[in-house]
Coordinates of C-alpha atoms in Angstrom, one line a residue:
M400 CA 110.4 98.2 108.3
R401 CA 107.1 96.4 109.1
K402 CA 105.1 99.5 108.3
I403 CA 106.8 99.9 105.0
N404 CA 106.0 96.3 104.1
K405 CA 102.4 96.8 105.0
I406 CA 102.2 99.8 102.7
I407 CA 103.8 97.8 99.9
I408 CA 101.3 95.0 100.4
L409 CA 98.4 97.5 100.5
L410 CA 99.7 99.2 97.3
S411 CA 99.9 95.8 95.6
I412 CA 96.3 95.0 96.6
V413 CA 95.0 98.3 95.3
F414 CA 96.9 98.1 92.0
S415 CA 95.7 94.6 91.4
S416 CA 92.2 95.8 92.1
V417 CA 92.3 98.3 89.2
F418 CA 90.5 95.6 87.1
S419 CA 87.6 95.7 89.5
F420 CA 86.7 99.1 88.2
G421 CA 84.6 97.2 85.7
Q422 CA 82.2 96.5 88.6
K423 CA 78.9 98.3 88.4
L424 CA 78.9 101.4 90.6
N425 CA 75.4 102.5 89.7
N426 CA 71.9 101.4 88.7
S427 CA 69.9 104.4 87.7
P428 CA 67.7 104.9 84.7
Y429 CA 69.1 108.4 84.3
T430 CA 72.6 107.0 83.3
R431 CA 71.1 106.1 80.0
Y432 CA 71.9 109.5 78.5
G433 CA 75.3 110.8 77.2
L434 CA 78.2 109.4 79.2
G435 CA 76.1 108.4 82.2
E436 CA 76.2 109.8 85.7
I437 CA 79.3 112.0 86.1
T438 CA 81.1 111.0 89.3
E439 CA 82.0 113.5 92.0
Q440 CA 85.7 114.1 92.1
T441 CA 86.3 113.6 95.8
T442 CA 87.6 111.3 98.4
A443 CA 85.8 109.8 101.4
S444 CA 87.0 112.5 103.8
Y445 CA 85.1 115.3 101.9
F446 CA 82.1 113.1 100.8
G447 CA 80.5 113.7 104.2
M448 CA 80.3 117.5 103.4
N449 CA 78.8 116.9 100.0
S450 CA 82.2 117.6 98.3
A451 CA 82.1 121.3 99.1
S452 CA 85.9 121.3 99.2
V453 CA 87.3 123.3 96.3
A454 CA 88.4 126.1 98.7
L455 CA 90.0 123.7 101.2
A456 CA 93.7 122.7 101.6
E457 CA 94.5 120.3 104.4
F458 CA 97.9 118.7 105.0
N459 CA 96.3 115.5 106.5
H460 CA 93.7 114.9 103.7
L461 CA 94.3 114.7 100.0
N462 CA 91.9 117.1 98.1
I463 CA 91.6 115.9 94.5
S464 CA 88.8 118.4 93.7
N465 CA 91.4 121.2 93.3
P466 CA 95.0 120.6 92.2
A467 CA 96.1 123.8 93.9
S468 CA 95.7 122.1 97.2
Y469 CA 98.6 119.7 96.5
G470 CA 101.0 122.5 97.4
S471 CA 99.9 122.3 101.0
L472 CA 101.3 118.8 101.5
L473 CA 103.9 118.7 104.3
K474 CA 107.5 117.8 103.5
Y475 CA 108.2 114.1 104.1
K476 CA 104.5 113.5 104.7
P477 CA 103.0 111.9 101.6
L478 CA 99.4 110.8 101.7
F479 CA 97.9 107.6 100.3
D480 CA 94.1 107.5 99.9
V481 CA 91.9 104.5 98.9
G482 CA 88.1 104.3 99.0
I483 CA 85.3 101.7 98.8
Y484 CA 81.9 102.8 97.6
G485 CA 78.4 101.4 98.1
K486 CA 75.0 102.5 96.9
I487 CA 71.6 101.2 98.0
Q488 CA 68.7 102.4 95.9
T489 CA 64.9 102.3 95.7
L490 CA 63.6 103.0 92.2
K491 CA 59.9 104.1 92.2
T492 CA 57.3 104.7 89.6
E493 CA 53.6 105.6 90.1
N494 CA 52.8 101.9 90.2
S495 CA 55.8 100.0 91.3
K496 CA 59.2 100.0 93.0
S497 CA 62.4 97.9 93.1
N498 CA 65.6 97.8 95.2
Q499 CA 69.1 97.8 93.9
N500 CA 72.5 97.4 95.6
N501 CA 76.0 98.0 94.3
F502 CA 79.4 97.9 96.0
A503 CA 82.9 98.3 94.5
L504 CA 86.4 99.9 94.8
R505 CA 85.9 103.6 94.1
S506 CA 89.3 105.3 94.0
F507 CA 92.9 105.5 95.0
A508 CA 95.3 108.4 95.0
L509 CA 98.8 109.3 96.2
G510 CA 99.9 112.8 97.1
M511 CA 103.7 113.5 97.4
P512 CA 105.3 116.7 98.6
I513 CA 108.3 118.0 96.6
G514 CA 110.2 120.3 98.9
T515 CA 108.2 122.7 101.1
K516 CA 105.9 124.5 98.5
T517 CA 105.2 122.0 95.8
G518 CA 103.2 118.7 95.7
V519 CA 102.2 116.2 93.1
A520 CA 99.4 113.7 93.0
F521 CA 98.2 110.8 90.9
G522 CA 95.4 108.3 91.1
L523 CA 92.5 106.5 89.5
L524 CA 88.8 107.0 89.9
P525 CA 85.6 106.7 87.8
Y526 CA 84.7 109.7 85.6
S527 CA 81.2 108.4 84.8
T528 CA 79.1 105.4 85.5
V529 CA 76.4 103.7 83.5
G530 CA 74.0 101.0 84.8
Y531 CA 70.3 100.6 84.0
D532 CA 67.8 98.0 83.1
I533 CA 64.3 99.4 82.2
N534 CA 61.2 97.6 80.9
S535 CA 58.0 99.0 79.6
Y536 CA 55.0 97.0 78.3
S537 CA 52.2 97.3 75.7
L538 CA 49.7 95.3 73.8
I539 CA 49.9 94.7 70.0
E540 CA 46.9 92.8 68.5
G541 CA 46.3 91.2 71.9
D542 CA 49.9 90.1 72.4
S543 CA 52.0 91.5 75.2
V544 CA 55.2 93.2 74.1
R545 CA 58.1 94.1 76.4
Y546 CA 60.5 97.0 75.5
N547 CA 63.8 96.6 77.3
Y548 CA 66.5 99.3 77.6
E549 CA 69.8 98.1 79.2
G550 CA 73.2 99.7 79.7
N551 CA 76.4 99.2 81.6
G552 CA 80.0 100.4 81.7
G553 CA 81.5 103.8 82.3
I554 CA 84.6 105.9 81.8
N555 CA 87.6 105.8 84.2
K556 CA 90.0 108.6 84.9
V557 CA 93.8 108.4 85.6
F558 CA 95.1 111.8 86.6
L559 CA 98.5 113.3 87.4
G560 CA 98.6 116.8 88.9
V561 CA 100.9 119.3 90.5
G562 CA 100.3 122.2 92.8
R563 CA 102.5 125.0 94.1
E564 CA 102.3 127.7 96.7
V565 CA 103.4 130.8 94.8
I566 CA 102.9 133.1 97.9
N567 CA 103.4 131.8 101.4
K568 CA 103.4 134.2 104.4
G569 CA 102.6 131.6 107.0
D570 CA 99.1 131.5 108.3
S571 CA 98.5 135.2 107.3
L572 CA 98.3 134.7 103.6
K573 CA 98.8 132.0 101.0
L574 CA 98.2 131.7 97.2
S575 CA 98.5 128.4 95.4
I576 CA 98.0 127.3 91.8
G577 CA 97.8 123.8 90.3
A578 CA 96.9 121.7 87.2
N579 CA 95.8 118.2 86.5
V580 CA 96.2 116.2 83.3
S581 CA 93.8 113.2 83.0
Y582 CA 93.6 110.3 80.7
L583 CA 90.0 109.1 80.2
F584 CA 89.2 105.5 79.0
G585 CA 86.4 103.1 79.2
T586 CA 83.5 101.4 77.4
I587 CA 79.7 101.9 77.4
D588 CA 77.3 99.3 76.2
N589 CA 73.7 100.3 75.4
S590 CA 71.0 98.1 74.0
R591 CA 67.3 98.3 73.0
S592 CA 65.1 95.2 72.6
V593 CA 61.6 94.4 71.5
I594 CA 60.5 91.1 73.1
Y595 CA 57.2 89.4 72.3
D596 CA 55.3 87.2 74.7
N597 CA 54.3 85.0 71.8
T598 CA 57.3 82.7 71.3
T599 CA 56.5 82.2 67.6
Y600 CA 57.5 85.8 66.9
Y601 CA 61.1 86.9 66.3
N602 CA 62.4 89.4 68.9
S603 CA 64.7 92.2 67.8
K604 CA 67.6 94.0 69.4
V605 CA 69.9 96.9 68.7
N606 CA 73.2 97.1 70.4
D607 CA 75.7 100.1 70.6
F608 CA 79.1 99.3 72.0
K609 CA 81.4 102.3 72.4
T610 CA 85.0 102.6 73.4
F611 CA 86.4 106.0 74.6
K612 CA 89.9 107.4 75.1
G613 CA 91.4 110.8 75.4
V614 CA 92.9 113.4 77.6
N615 CA 91.4 116.2 79.7
F616 CA 92.8 119.2 81.7
D617 CA 91.7 121.2 84.7
L618 CA 93.3 124.2 86.4
G619 CA 93.0 125.3 90.1
V620 CA 93.7 128.2 92.3
Q621 CA 93.4 128.8 96.1
Y622 CA 93.8 131.8 98.3
S623 CA 93.7 132.0 102.1
Q624 CA 94.0 134.9 104.4
K625 CA 93.9 135.2 108.2
L626 CA 91.2 137.8 109.1
S627 CA 91.8 137.7 112.9
S628 CA 93.4 135.5 115.5
K629 CA 90.5 133.1 115.3
L630 CA 89.1 133.5 111.8
K631 CA 90.6 132.4 108.4
L632 CA 89.1 132.9 104.9
Q633 CA 89.7 130.4 102.1
V634 CA 88.7 130.9 98.5
G635 CA 89.1 128.4 95.6
A636 CA 88.2 127.7 92.0
N637 CA 88.7 124.9 89.6
Y638 CA 88.2 125.1 85.8
T639 CA 87.9 122.1 83.5
L640 CA 88.7 122.7 79.9
S641 CA 86.5 121.5 77.1
N642 CA 88.2 118.7 75.1
K643 CA 87.5 115.9 72.7
L644 CA 87.6 112.1 73.2
D645 CA 88.2 109.6 70.5
V646 CA 85.4 107.0 70.3
T647 CA 84.9 103.8 68.4
K648 CA 81.4 102.4 68.0
D649 CA 80.3 98.9 67.0
F650 CA 76.6 98.7 66.0
Y651 CA 74.6 95.5 65.7
A652 CA 70.9 95.0 64.9
Y653 CA 69.5 91.5 64.7
N654 CA 66.5 89.3 65.3
F655 CA 66.6 86.5 67.9
K656 CA 64.6 84.0 69.8
Y657 CA 65.2 82.6 73.3
S658 CA 66.5 79.0 73.5
S659 CA 64.0 76.5 75.0
F660 CA 63.7 76.6 78.8
S661 CA 66.4 79.4 79.0
V662 CA 67.0 83.1 78.6
V663 CA 69.9 82.6 76.2
E664 CA 69.5 84.5 73.0
T665 CA 69.8 82.6 69.7
A666 CA 70.4 85.0 66.8
K667 CA 68.4 84.3 63.7
D668 CA 68.9 87.1 61.2
T669 CA 71.4 90.0 61.2
I670 CA 69.7 93.2 60.1
E671 CA 72.6 95.6 60.2
V672 CA 76.3 95.6 61.3
N673 CA 78.6 98.6 61.4
E674 CA 81.9 97.8 63.2
G675 CA 84.8 100.1 64.0
Q676 CA 82.9 103.4 63.3
K677 CA 85.1 106.3 64.3
G678 CA 83.9 109.4 66.1
K679 CA 84.5 112.3 68.4
V680 CA 82.9 113.2 71.7
T681 CA 83.2 116.8 72.9
L682 CA 83.5 117.1 76.6
P683 CA 82.0 120.3 78.2
S684 CA 83.9 122.9 80.2
G685 CA 83.1 123.3 83.9
L686 CA 83.7 125.7 86.7
K687 CA 83.7 125.2 90.5
V688 CA 84.0 128.2 92.9
G689 CA 83.9 128.1 96.6
A690 CA 84.6 129.9 99.9
A691 CA 85.2 128.7 103.4
L692 CA 85.6 130.2 106.9
T693 CA 87.6 128.5 109.6
F694 CA 86.8 129.4 113.2
N695 CA 89.5 128.8 115.9
K696 CA 91.0 126.0 113.7
K697 CA 88.1 123.8 114.7
L698 CA 84.9 124.7 112.8
V699 CA 84.9 125.0 109.0
L700 CA 81.9 126.3 107.0
S701 CA 82.2 125.9 103.2
L702 CA 79.9 127.0 100.3
Q703 CA 80.4 125.9 96.7
Y704 CA 78.8 126.4 93.3
E705 CA 79.4 124.3 90.2
Q706 CA 78.3 124.7 86.6
T707 CA 79.1 122.4 83.6
S708 CA 78.1 123.2 80.0
W709 CA 76.6 119.9 79.0
N710 CA 74.5 121.7 76.5
N711 CA 77.7 121.9 74.5
Y712 CA 78.3 118.2 74.6
E713 CA 78.5 116.6 71.1
E714 CA 78.8 113.0 69.8
I715 CA 79.6 112.8 66.1
Y716 CA 80.4 109.7 64.0
D717 CA 81.7 110.1 60.4
G718 CA 80.1 113.5 60.2
V719 CA 76.7 112.3 61.5
D720 CA 75.6 114.1 64.7
L721 CA 74.2 111.6 67.2
T722 CA 74.2 114.0 70.2
P723 CA 71.5 113.2 72.8
T724 CA 68.8 115.8 72.9
E725 CA 68.1 115.3 76.6
L726 CA 71.4 117.0 77.8
N727 CA 71.5 120.5 79.1
Q728 CA 73.7 122.7 81.3
S729 CA 74.0 121.4 84.9
S730 CA 74.5 123.2 88.2
K731 CA 75.1 122.4 91.9
I732 CA 75.0 124.3 95.1
A733 CA 76.6 122.6 98.1
F734 CA 77.1 123.6 101.7
G735 CA 79.5 121.8 104.0
L736 CA 80.5 121.9 107.6
S737 CA 83.3 120.2 109.5
Y738 CA 84.1 120.3 113.2
T739 CA 87.1 118.9 115.1
P740 CA 86.7 119.3 118.9
T741 CA 90.5 118.8 119.6
S742 CA 93.2 120.4 117.4
M743 CA 95.9 118.1 116.1
K744 CA 98.6 119.6 118.3
D745 CA 96.7 118.2 121.4
W746 CA 96.2 114.7 120.0
S747 CA 99.0 113.4 122.3
S748 CA 96.9 114.3 125.3
K749 CA 95.7 111.1 127.1
T750 CA 92.8 112.9 128.6
R751 CA 91.1 113.4 125.2
S752 CA 89.1 110.5 123.8
I753 CA 89.1 109.2 120.2
F754 CA 85.7 110.9 119.7
Q755 CA 87.2 114.3 120.7
K756 CA 90.0 113.9 118.3
S757 CA 87.8 112.9 115.3
T758 CA 86.4 115.3 112.7
Y759 CA 82.7 115.4 112.1
R760 CA 81.1 116.6 108.8
F761 CA 77.7 117.6 107.5
G762 CA 76.5 118.7 104.0
L763 CA 73.5 119.8 102.0
K764 CA 73.2 119.9 98.2
T765 CA 70.7 120.9 95.5
V766 CA 71.5 119.9 91.9
N767 CA 70.0 120.7 88.5
T768 CA 71.4 117.7 86.6
N769 CA 72.3 117.7 82.9
I770 CA 69.2 115.7 81.9
T771 CA 65.7 116.8 80.8
V772 CA 63.2 114.0 80.1
N773 CA 59.6 114.4 79.2
N774 CA 60.0 118.2 79.4
T775 CA 61.1 117.7 83.1
L776 CA 64.4 118.8 84.5
I777 CA 65.8 116.0 86.6
K778 CA 66.9 117.3 90.0
D779 CA 68.9 115.8 92.8
Y780 CA 68.6 116.7 96.5
G781 CA 70.7 115.3 99.3
I782 CA 72.0 115.5 102.8
S783 CA 75.3 114.0 104.0
F784 CA 77.2 113.1 107.1
G785 CA 80.8 112.0 107.8
I786 CA 83.5 111.3 110.3
S787 CA 87.3 111.0 110.1
T788 CA 88.8 109.0 113.0
P789 CA 92.6 109.3 113.4
L790 CA 94.7 106.1 113.7
L791 CA 96.4 107.4 116.8
S792 CA 98.5 104.2 117.2
S793 CA 100.3 105.1 114.0
R794 CA 101.5 108.4 115.4
S795 CA 100.8 110.0 112.0
F796 CA 98.1 111.8 110.1
S797 CA 96.5 108.5 109.1
S798 CA 92.7 108.2 109.5
I799 CA 89.7 106.1 108.6
D800 CA 87.1 108.3 106.8
L801 CA 83.4 107.5 106.5
G802 CA 80.9 109.5 104.5
V803 CA 77.2 108.8 103.9
D804 CA 74.8 110.6 101.6
L805 CA 71.0 110.3 101.5
G806 CA 69.2 111.8 98.5
K807 CA 66.4 111.8 95.9
L808 CA 67.1 111.9 92.2
G809 CA 64.2 112.5 89.8
T810 CA 60.4 112.3 90.3
T811 CA 57.5 110.0 89.6
D812 CA 55.7 112.9 87.8
N813 CA 55.2 112.7 84.0
S814 CA 55.8 108.9 83.9
L815 CA 59.3 109.3 85.2
I816 CA 61.3 107.3 87.8
E817 CA 62.3 108.5 91.3
D818 CA 65.6 107.2 92.6
N819 CA 65.9 107.3 96.4
Y820 CA 69.4 106.4 97.3
F821 CA 71.7 105.8 100.3
R822 CA 75.4 106.1 99.4
V823 CA 78.3 105.2 101.6
Y824 CA 82.0 105.9 101.0
L825 CA 84.6 104.3 103.3
G826 CA 88.2 105.5 102.9
F827 CA 91.6 105.1 104.4
S828 CA 94.0 108.0 104.4
L829 CA 97.5 106.8 105.2
S830 CA 100.6 108.8 106.0
P831 CA 104.0 107.9 107.5
S832 CA 104.7 108.5 111.2
N833 CA 107.7 110.4 112.4
Y834 CA 109.6 107.1 112.6
D835 CA 108.9 106.0 109.0
R836 CA 110.5 107.2 105.9
W837 CA 108.5 107.1 102.6
F838 CA 110.4 108.3 99.5
R839 CA 113.2 109.8 101.7
K840 CA 116.8 108.8 101.3
R841 CA 118.4 107.5 104.5
K842 CA 121.6 109.2 105.6
Y843 CA 122.7 106.1 107.6
D844 CA 121.8 102.5 107.2

């Protein structure tokens, strides 16, 4: 009963933290375009292998990158996953650099088995993040002028999915299918300002405030086959359908001055106002395909390719096309490795240490992002590490998952900005022990 109360308390904390999704998860100049930086659909357990998980189905970790994996959840063994995310950045230009830090709740999800071959999952995580504050300077008739570009916000994603094993021949062969339906919602605030050093001049500012809402769908499939007594092959794919979001835009353009001895804006003249402008945003389709080999139930090697047609993204208001010209098709290649020295069936052995019962992960990635600026394709390279440590005292599949990612986004060439980042993702994957009963009717009280 105590453990059930702890779970209820934890669920209450997480649901009350939903409002904290307004916290800034990013601070990159490249979130200025389109919907910002698209968030990896993963949990902390797979973050350490650079999210190369579309082919994987594990009963002790919830894999939200492919809904077909939900069918592998064990009967009476639901999984609750919650994650906290942090990002430390160094932004560099040819002449300067600055440091940025962001920490916030990242995601939570719950996977529940229904019978022996079907599972459902739902949760909340960010779909995209926006956060930037860029300044450039010039001289006009001897006076210094600052051009400021600022943005914040993002789009959140609530999803509900189902997966089912349509063929299950034990370890020898399995085929699973699944689908997610997602509701996307959020706001993005972008502004542009011209600020004069001469306080007798009026400054000017243009502000776009956009509110998004709509649904999206993705479909998944997984296939696994035992090739020998010690070798298993897994193949998976996930396809995201193109869809449209409703968007409402408020546009403001005005002149202002700063109040004396403060940085508070005092509006003087309104140049243009357009509130409640209706529009549509076309989300692109995307495909993830991957394959994994498992050796002796301990070592997993995974390779994954992703492609999203951001060149088909559109943003149209009252028949006027305001689609960003910087967007293009994106792609990603990721390699992941995980190693568990001791198989789960031997966890009860007192001769094995906690380090021998943990899972260690490693990953590499190369990404062609969806942005081209100054005729330069923005690329992202990274290396990741992770560890999942079981909570053995709980006598369950519960674990603490830690993933870190070091990478470089962009370049200082062609007057651009290089973003050197360190990301950390701390998660808790919780499951009932053999003595607990989640969502299971008791026969006796």
